[in-house]
Coordinates of C-alpha atoms and ligand atoms in Angstrom, one line a residue:
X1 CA 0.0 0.0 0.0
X2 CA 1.7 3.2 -1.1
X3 CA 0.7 6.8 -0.3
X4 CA 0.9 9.9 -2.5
X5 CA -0.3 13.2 -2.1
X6 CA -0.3 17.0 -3.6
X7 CA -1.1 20.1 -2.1
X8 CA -1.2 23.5 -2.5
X9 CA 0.7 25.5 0.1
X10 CA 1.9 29.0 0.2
X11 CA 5.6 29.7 0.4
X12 CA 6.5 33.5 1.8
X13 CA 4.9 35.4 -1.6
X14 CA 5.1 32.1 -3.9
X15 CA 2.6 29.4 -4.7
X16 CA 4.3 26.3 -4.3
X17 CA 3.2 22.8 -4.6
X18 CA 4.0 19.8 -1.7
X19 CA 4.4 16.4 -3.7
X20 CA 4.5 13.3 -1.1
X21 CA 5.1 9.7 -2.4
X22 CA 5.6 6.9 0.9
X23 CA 9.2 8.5 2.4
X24 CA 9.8 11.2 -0.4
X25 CA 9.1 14.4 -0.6
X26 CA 9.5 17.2 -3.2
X27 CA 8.6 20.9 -3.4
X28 CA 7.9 22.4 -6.0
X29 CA 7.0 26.5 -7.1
X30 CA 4.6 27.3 -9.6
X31 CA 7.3 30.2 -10.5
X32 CA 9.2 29.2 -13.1
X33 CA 7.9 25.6 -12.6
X34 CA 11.3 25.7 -10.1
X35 CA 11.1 22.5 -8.0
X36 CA 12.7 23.6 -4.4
X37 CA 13.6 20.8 -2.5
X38 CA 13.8 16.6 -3.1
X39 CA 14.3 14.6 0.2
X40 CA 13.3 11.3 1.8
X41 CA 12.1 11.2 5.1
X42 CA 14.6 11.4 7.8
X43 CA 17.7 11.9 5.4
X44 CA 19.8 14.8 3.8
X45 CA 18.0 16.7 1.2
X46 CA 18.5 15.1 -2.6
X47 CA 18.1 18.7 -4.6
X48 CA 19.8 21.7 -2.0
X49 CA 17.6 24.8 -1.7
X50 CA 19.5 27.9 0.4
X51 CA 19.0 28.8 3.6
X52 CA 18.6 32.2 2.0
X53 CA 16.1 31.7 -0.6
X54 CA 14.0 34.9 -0.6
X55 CA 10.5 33.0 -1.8
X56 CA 9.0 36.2 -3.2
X57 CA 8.1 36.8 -6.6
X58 CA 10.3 38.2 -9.5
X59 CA 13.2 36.0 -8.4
X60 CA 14.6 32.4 -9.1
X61 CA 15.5 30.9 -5.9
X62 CA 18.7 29.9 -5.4
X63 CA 18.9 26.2 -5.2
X64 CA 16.2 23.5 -6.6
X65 CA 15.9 23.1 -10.0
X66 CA 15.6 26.7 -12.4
X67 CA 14.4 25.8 -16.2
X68 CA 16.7 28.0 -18.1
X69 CA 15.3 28.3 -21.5
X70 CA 15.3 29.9 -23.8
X71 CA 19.1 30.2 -23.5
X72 CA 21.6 29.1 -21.1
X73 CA 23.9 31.2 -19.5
X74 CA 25.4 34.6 -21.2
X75 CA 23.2 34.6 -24.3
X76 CA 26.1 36.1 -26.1
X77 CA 28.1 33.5 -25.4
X78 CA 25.3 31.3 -27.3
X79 CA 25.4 30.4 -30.6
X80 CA 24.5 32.7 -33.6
X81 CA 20.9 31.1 -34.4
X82 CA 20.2 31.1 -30.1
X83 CA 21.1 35.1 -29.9
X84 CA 19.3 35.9 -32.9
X85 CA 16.4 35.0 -31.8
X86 CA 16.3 37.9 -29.3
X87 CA 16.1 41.2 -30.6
X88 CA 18.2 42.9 -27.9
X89 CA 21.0 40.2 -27.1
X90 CA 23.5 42.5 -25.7
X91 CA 21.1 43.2 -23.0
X92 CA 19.7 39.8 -22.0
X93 CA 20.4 38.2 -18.6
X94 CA 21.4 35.2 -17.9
X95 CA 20.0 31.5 -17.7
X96 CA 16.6 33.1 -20.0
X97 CA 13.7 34.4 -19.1
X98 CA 11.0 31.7 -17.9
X99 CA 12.7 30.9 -14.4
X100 CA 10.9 33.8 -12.5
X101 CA 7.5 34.1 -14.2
X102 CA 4.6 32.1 -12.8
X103 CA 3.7 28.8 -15.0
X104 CA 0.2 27.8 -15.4
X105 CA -1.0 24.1 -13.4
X106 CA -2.1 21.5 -15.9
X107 CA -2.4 19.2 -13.4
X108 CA -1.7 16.5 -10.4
X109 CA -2.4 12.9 -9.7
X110 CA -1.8 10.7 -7.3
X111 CA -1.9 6.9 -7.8
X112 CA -0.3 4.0 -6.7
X113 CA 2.8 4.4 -8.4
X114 CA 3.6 8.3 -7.6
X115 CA 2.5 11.7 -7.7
X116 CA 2.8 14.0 -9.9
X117 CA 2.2 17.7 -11.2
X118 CA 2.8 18.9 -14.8
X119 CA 2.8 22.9 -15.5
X120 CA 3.0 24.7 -19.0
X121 CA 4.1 27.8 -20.3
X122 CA 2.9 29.5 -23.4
X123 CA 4.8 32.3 -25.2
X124 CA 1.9 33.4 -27.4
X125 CA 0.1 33.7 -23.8
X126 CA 2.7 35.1 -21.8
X127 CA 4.9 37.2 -24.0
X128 CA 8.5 37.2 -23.1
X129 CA 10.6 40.9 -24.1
X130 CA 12.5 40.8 -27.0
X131 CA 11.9 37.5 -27.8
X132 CA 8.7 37.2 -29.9
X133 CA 8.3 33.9 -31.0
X134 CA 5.5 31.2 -30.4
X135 CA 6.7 27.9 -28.8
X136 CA 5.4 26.2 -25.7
X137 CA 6.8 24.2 -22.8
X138 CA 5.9 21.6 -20.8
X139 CA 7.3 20.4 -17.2
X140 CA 6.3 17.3 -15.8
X141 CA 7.5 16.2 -12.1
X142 CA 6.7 12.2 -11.3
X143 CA 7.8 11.4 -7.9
X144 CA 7.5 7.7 -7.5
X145 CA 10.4 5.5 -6.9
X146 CA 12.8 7.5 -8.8
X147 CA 12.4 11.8 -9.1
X148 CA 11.2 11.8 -13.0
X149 CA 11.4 15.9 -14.8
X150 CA 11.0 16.0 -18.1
X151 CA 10.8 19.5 -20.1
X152 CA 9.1 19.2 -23.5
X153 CA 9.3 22.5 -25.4
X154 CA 7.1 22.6 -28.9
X155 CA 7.5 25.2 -31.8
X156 CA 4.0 26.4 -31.9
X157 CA 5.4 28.8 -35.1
X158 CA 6.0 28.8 -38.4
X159 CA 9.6 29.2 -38.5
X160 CA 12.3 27.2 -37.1
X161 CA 13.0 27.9 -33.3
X162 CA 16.4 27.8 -31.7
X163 CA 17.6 27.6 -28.4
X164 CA 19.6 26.1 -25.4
X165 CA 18.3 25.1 -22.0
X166 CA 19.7 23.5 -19.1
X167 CA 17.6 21.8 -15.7
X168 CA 19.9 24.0 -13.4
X169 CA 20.3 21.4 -10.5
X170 CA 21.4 21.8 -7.0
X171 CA 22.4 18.8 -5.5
X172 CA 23.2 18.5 -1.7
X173 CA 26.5 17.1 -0.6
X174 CA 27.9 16.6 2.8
X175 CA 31.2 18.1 1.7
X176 CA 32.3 19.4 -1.3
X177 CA 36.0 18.7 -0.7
X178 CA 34.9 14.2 -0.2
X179 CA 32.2 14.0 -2.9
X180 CA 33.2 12.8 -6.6
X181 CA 31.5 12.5 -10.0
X182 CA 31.7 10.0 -11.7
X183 CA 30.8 9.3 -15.5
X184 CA 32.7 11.8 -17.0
X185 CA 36.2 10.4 -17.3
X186 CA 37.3 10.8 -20.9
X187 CA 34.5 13.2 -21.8
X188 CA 35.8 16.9 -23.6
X189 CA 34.7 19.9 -21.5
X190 CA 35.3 23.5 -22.2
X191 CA 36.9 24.8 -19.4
X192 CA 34.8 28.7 -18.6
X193 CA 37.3 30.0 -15.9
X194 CA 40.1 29.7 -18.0
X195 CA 39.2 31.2 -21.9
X196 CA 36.7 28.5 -22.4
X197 CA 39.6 26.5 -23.2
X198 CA 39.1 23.0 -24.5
X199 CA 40.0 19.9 -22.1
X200 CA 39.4 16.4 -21.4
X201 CA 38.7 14.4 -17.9
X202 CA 40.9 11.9 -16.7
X203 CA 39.4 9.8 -14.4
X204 CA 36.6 10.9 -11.7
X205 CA 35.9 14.6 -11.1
X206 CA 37.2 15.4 -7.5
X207 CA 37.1 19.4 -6.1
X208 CA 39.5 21.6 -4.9
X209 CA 38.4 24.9 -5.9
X210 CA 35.6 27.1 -8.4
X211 CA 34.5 24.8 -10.7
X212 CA 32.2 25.9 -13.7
X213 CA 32.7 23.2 -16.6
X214 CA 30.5 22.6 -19.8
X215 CA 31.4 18.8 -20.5
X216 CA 30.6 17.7 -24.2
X217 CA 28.4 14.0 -25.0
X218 CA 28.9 12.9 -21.4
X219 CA 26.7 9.5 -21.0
X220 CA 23.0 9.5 -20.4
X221 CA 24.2 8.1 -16.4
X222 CA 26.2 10.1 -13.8
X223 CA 26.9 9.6 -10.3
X224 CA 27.7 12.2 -7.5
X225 CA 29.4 9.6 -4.6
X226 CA 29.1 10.9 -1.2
X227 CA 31.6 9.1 1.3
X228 CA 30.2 10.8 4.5
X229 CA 26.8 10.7 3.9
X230 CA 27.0 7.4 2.5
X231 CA 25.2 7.5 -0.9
X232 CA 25.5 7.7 -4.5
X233 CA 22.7 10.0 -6.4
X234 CA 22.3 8.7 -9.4
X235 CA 20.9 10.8 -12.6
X236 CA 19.5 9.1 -15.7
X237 CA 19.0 11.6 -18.7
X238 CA 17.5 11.5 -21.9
X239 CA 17.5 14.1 -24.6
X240 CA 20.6 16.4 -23.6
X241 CA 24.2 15.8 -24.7
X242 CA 25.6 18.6 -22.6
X243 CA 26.1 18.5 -18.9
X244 CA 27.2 21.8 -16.7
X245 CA 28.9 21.4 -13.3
X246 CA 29.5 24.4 -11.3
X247 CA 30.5 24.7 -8.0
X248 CA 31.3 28.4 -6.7
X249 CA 33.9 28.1 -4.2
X250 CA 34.8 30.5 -1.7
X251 CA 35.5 33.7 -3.6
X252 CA 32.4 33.7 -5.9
X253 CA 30.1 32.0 -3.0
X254 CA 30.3 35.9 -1.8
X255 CA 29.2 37.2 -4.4
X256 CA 25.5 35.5 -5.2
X257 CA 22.8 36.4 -4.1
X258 CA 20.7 34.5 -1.8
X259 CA 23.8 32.4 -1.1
X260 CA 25.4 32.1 2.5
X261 CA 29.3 32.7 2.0
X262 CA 30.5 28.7 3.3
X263 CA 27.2 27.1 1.6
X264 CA 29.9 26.2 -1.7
X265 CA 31.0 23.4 0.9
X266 CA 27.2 21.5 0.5
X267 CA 26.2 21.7 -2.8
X268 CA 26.9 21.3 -6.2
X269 CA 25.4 21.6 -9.2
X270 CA 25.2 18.9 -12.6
X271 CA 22.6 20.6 -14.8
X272 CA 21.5 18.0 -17.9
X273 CA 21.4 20.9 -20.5
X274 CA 21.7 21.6 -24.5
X275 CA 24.4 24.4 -25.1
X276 CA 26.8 25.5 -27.3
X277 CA 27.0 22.6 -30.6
X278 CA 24.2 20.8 -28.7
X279 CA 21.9 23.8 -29.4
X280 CA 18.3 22.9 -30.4
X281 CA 16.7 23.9 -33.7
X282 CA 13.0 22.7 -33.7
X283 CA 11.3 22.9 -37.1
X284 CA 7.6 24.2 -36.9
X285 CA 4.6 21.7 -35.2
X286 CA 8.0 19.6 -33.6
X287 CA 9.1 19.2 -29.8
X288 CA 12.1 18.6 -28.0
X289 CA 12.7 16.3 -24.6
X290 CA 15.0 16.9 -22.0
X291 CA 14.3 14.3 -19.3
X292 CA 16.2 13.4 -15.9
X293 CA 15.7 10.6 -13.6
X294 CA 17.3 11.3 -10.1
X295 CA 17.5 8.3 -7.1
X296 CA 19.7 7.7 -4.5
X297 CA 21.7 4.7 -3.3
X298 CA 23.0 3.8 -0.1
X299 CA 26.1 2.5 -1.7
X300 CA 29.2 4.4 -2.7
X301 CA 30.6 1.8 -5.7
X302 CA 30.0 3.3 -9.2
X303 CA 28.5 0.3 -11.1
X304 CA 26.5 0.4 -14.8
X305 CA 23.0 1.7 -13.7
X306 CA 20.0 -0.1 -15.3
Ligands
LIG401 O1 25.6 27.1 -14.5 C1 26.7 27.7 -13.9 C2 26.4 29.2 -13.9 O2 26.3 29.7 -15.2 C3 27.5 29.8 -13.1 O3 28.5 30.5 -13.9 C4 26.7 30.8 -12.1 O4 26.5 32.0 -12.7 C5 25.5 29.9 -12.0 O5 25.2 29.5 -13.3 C6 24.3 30.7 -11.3 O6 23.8 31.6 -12.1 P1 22.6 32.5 -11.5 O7 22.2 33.4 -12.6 O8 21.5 31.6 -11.1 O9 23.2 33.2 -10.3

């Protein structure tokens, strides 16, 4: 007998949504479709939200899971066919421009296998500045066994739609300095703190210091391993061939907002994205999937994941 519930709850200024399934629990706000938080019952949080999130409207919180769309990071650091699709690149901001406006509910369930909640956005609906062009997205949340997101985005025009995205997530880890990832040994990443130079990974990813990475084809399965707490979280994707890992350190952790200065020693972030090369171009009436499956292990031996 399994139990899963949704309800509506209100967050400070935001309208969030409280997904239960047996031991898990996920929360997630219907601004920017940004889930918050991803725990089981009586453990460490899964998906880190700060101490310092400011749950009012207008902002992304800092932690959770932001949809950037419909460019990742510094839009001028995008590809040609992603910045001209904004009439004012030089002054967009980063990440896009759908992580702080409020997504409309399509719906929840709850059954015996999870619950879920799916929301949409609609650009002909909710027109975004400077970027005037009809395409629609999806984002689904199934939390069963496994944390299931997928983001579906459709070109609802006539004309071919380009763009890069990422699933910006935060993971928590018990220490920064013990935790590894592994998956990405041999993979080519373009190294962003030092001229975007490109470089390949030998062997697991260990840190030691600011770490913002843009690794090329990695496999569909990564693994953050967590000695002290134990546990391997495991992430499954589908549909992006780009993966971003960032951690801040201590010089930059000062400078974000909504960010306490030693919180760069508990999180760290692997966002399942398409940027640079991997780029979409939808044609007209096509859609794209960007899907992540995130689950935890109480085991620390990287081993093929089924
Ligand atoms: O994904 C890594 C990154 O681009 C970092 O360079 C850092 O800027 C991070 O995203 C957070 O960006 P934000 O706009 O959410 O503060």
């Amino acid at each position: 007998m399994t139990t899963a519930s949704v309800d509506r709850i209100e967050m400070g200024d935001l309208t969030c949504w409280s997904l239960s399934f047996n031991n898990s629990k996920l929360l997630i706000a219907e601004q920017g479709a940004q889930i918050l938080r991803y725990e089981n019952n009586g453990e460490p949080p899964i998906i880190w939200l700060s101490e310092h999130a400011e749950m009012k409207p207008g902002n992304s919180q800092r932690g959770g899971v932001p949809v950037c769309w419909p460019w990742f990071g510094d839009l001028l650091r995008n590809p040609d066919s992603v910045q001209a699709m904004h009439q004012q690149p030089q002054q967009a901001g980063a990440h896009g421009l759908v992580r702080s406006i409020d997504w409309a509910l399509e719906g929840v369930e709850q059954r015996e296998e999870c619950a879920s909640i799916t929301f949409s956005y609609n650009s002909l609906e909710q027109p975004l500045a400077h970027w005037p062009h009809a395409a629609e997205l999806i984002l689904s949340v199934r939390l069963g066994e496994r944390l299931s997101i997928s983001l579906v985005c459709r070109n609802l025009g006539d004309q071919p739609l380009a763009f890069s995205q990422a699933l910006h997530s935060y993971f928590a880890v018990s220490d920064i300095n013990q935790v590894s990832v592994e998956g990405l040994q041999d993979c080519s990443y373009i190294e962003t703190l030092e001229d975007w130079q490109a470089r390949t990974q030998t062997g697991a990813l260990h840190f030691s210091g600011e770490t913002d990475r843009i690794y090329l084809n990695p496999p569909a399965k990564l693994q953050i391993i967590d000695p002290l707490w134990q546990r391997t979280i495991n992430l499954l994707s589908t549909g992006s061939h780009s993966a971003v890992v960032w951690n801040p350190w201590i010089d930059k952790a000062q400078r974000l907002s909504q960010f306490d200065d030693a919180a760069w020693q508990q999180m760290l972030c692997i966002e399942h994205a398409n940027v640079l090369d991997d780029a979409v171009t939808l044609a007209p009436a096509t859609e794209h999937e960007l899907a992540l499956d995130i689950w935890v292990e109480h085991a620390l031996t990287s081993h093929p994941l089924v």
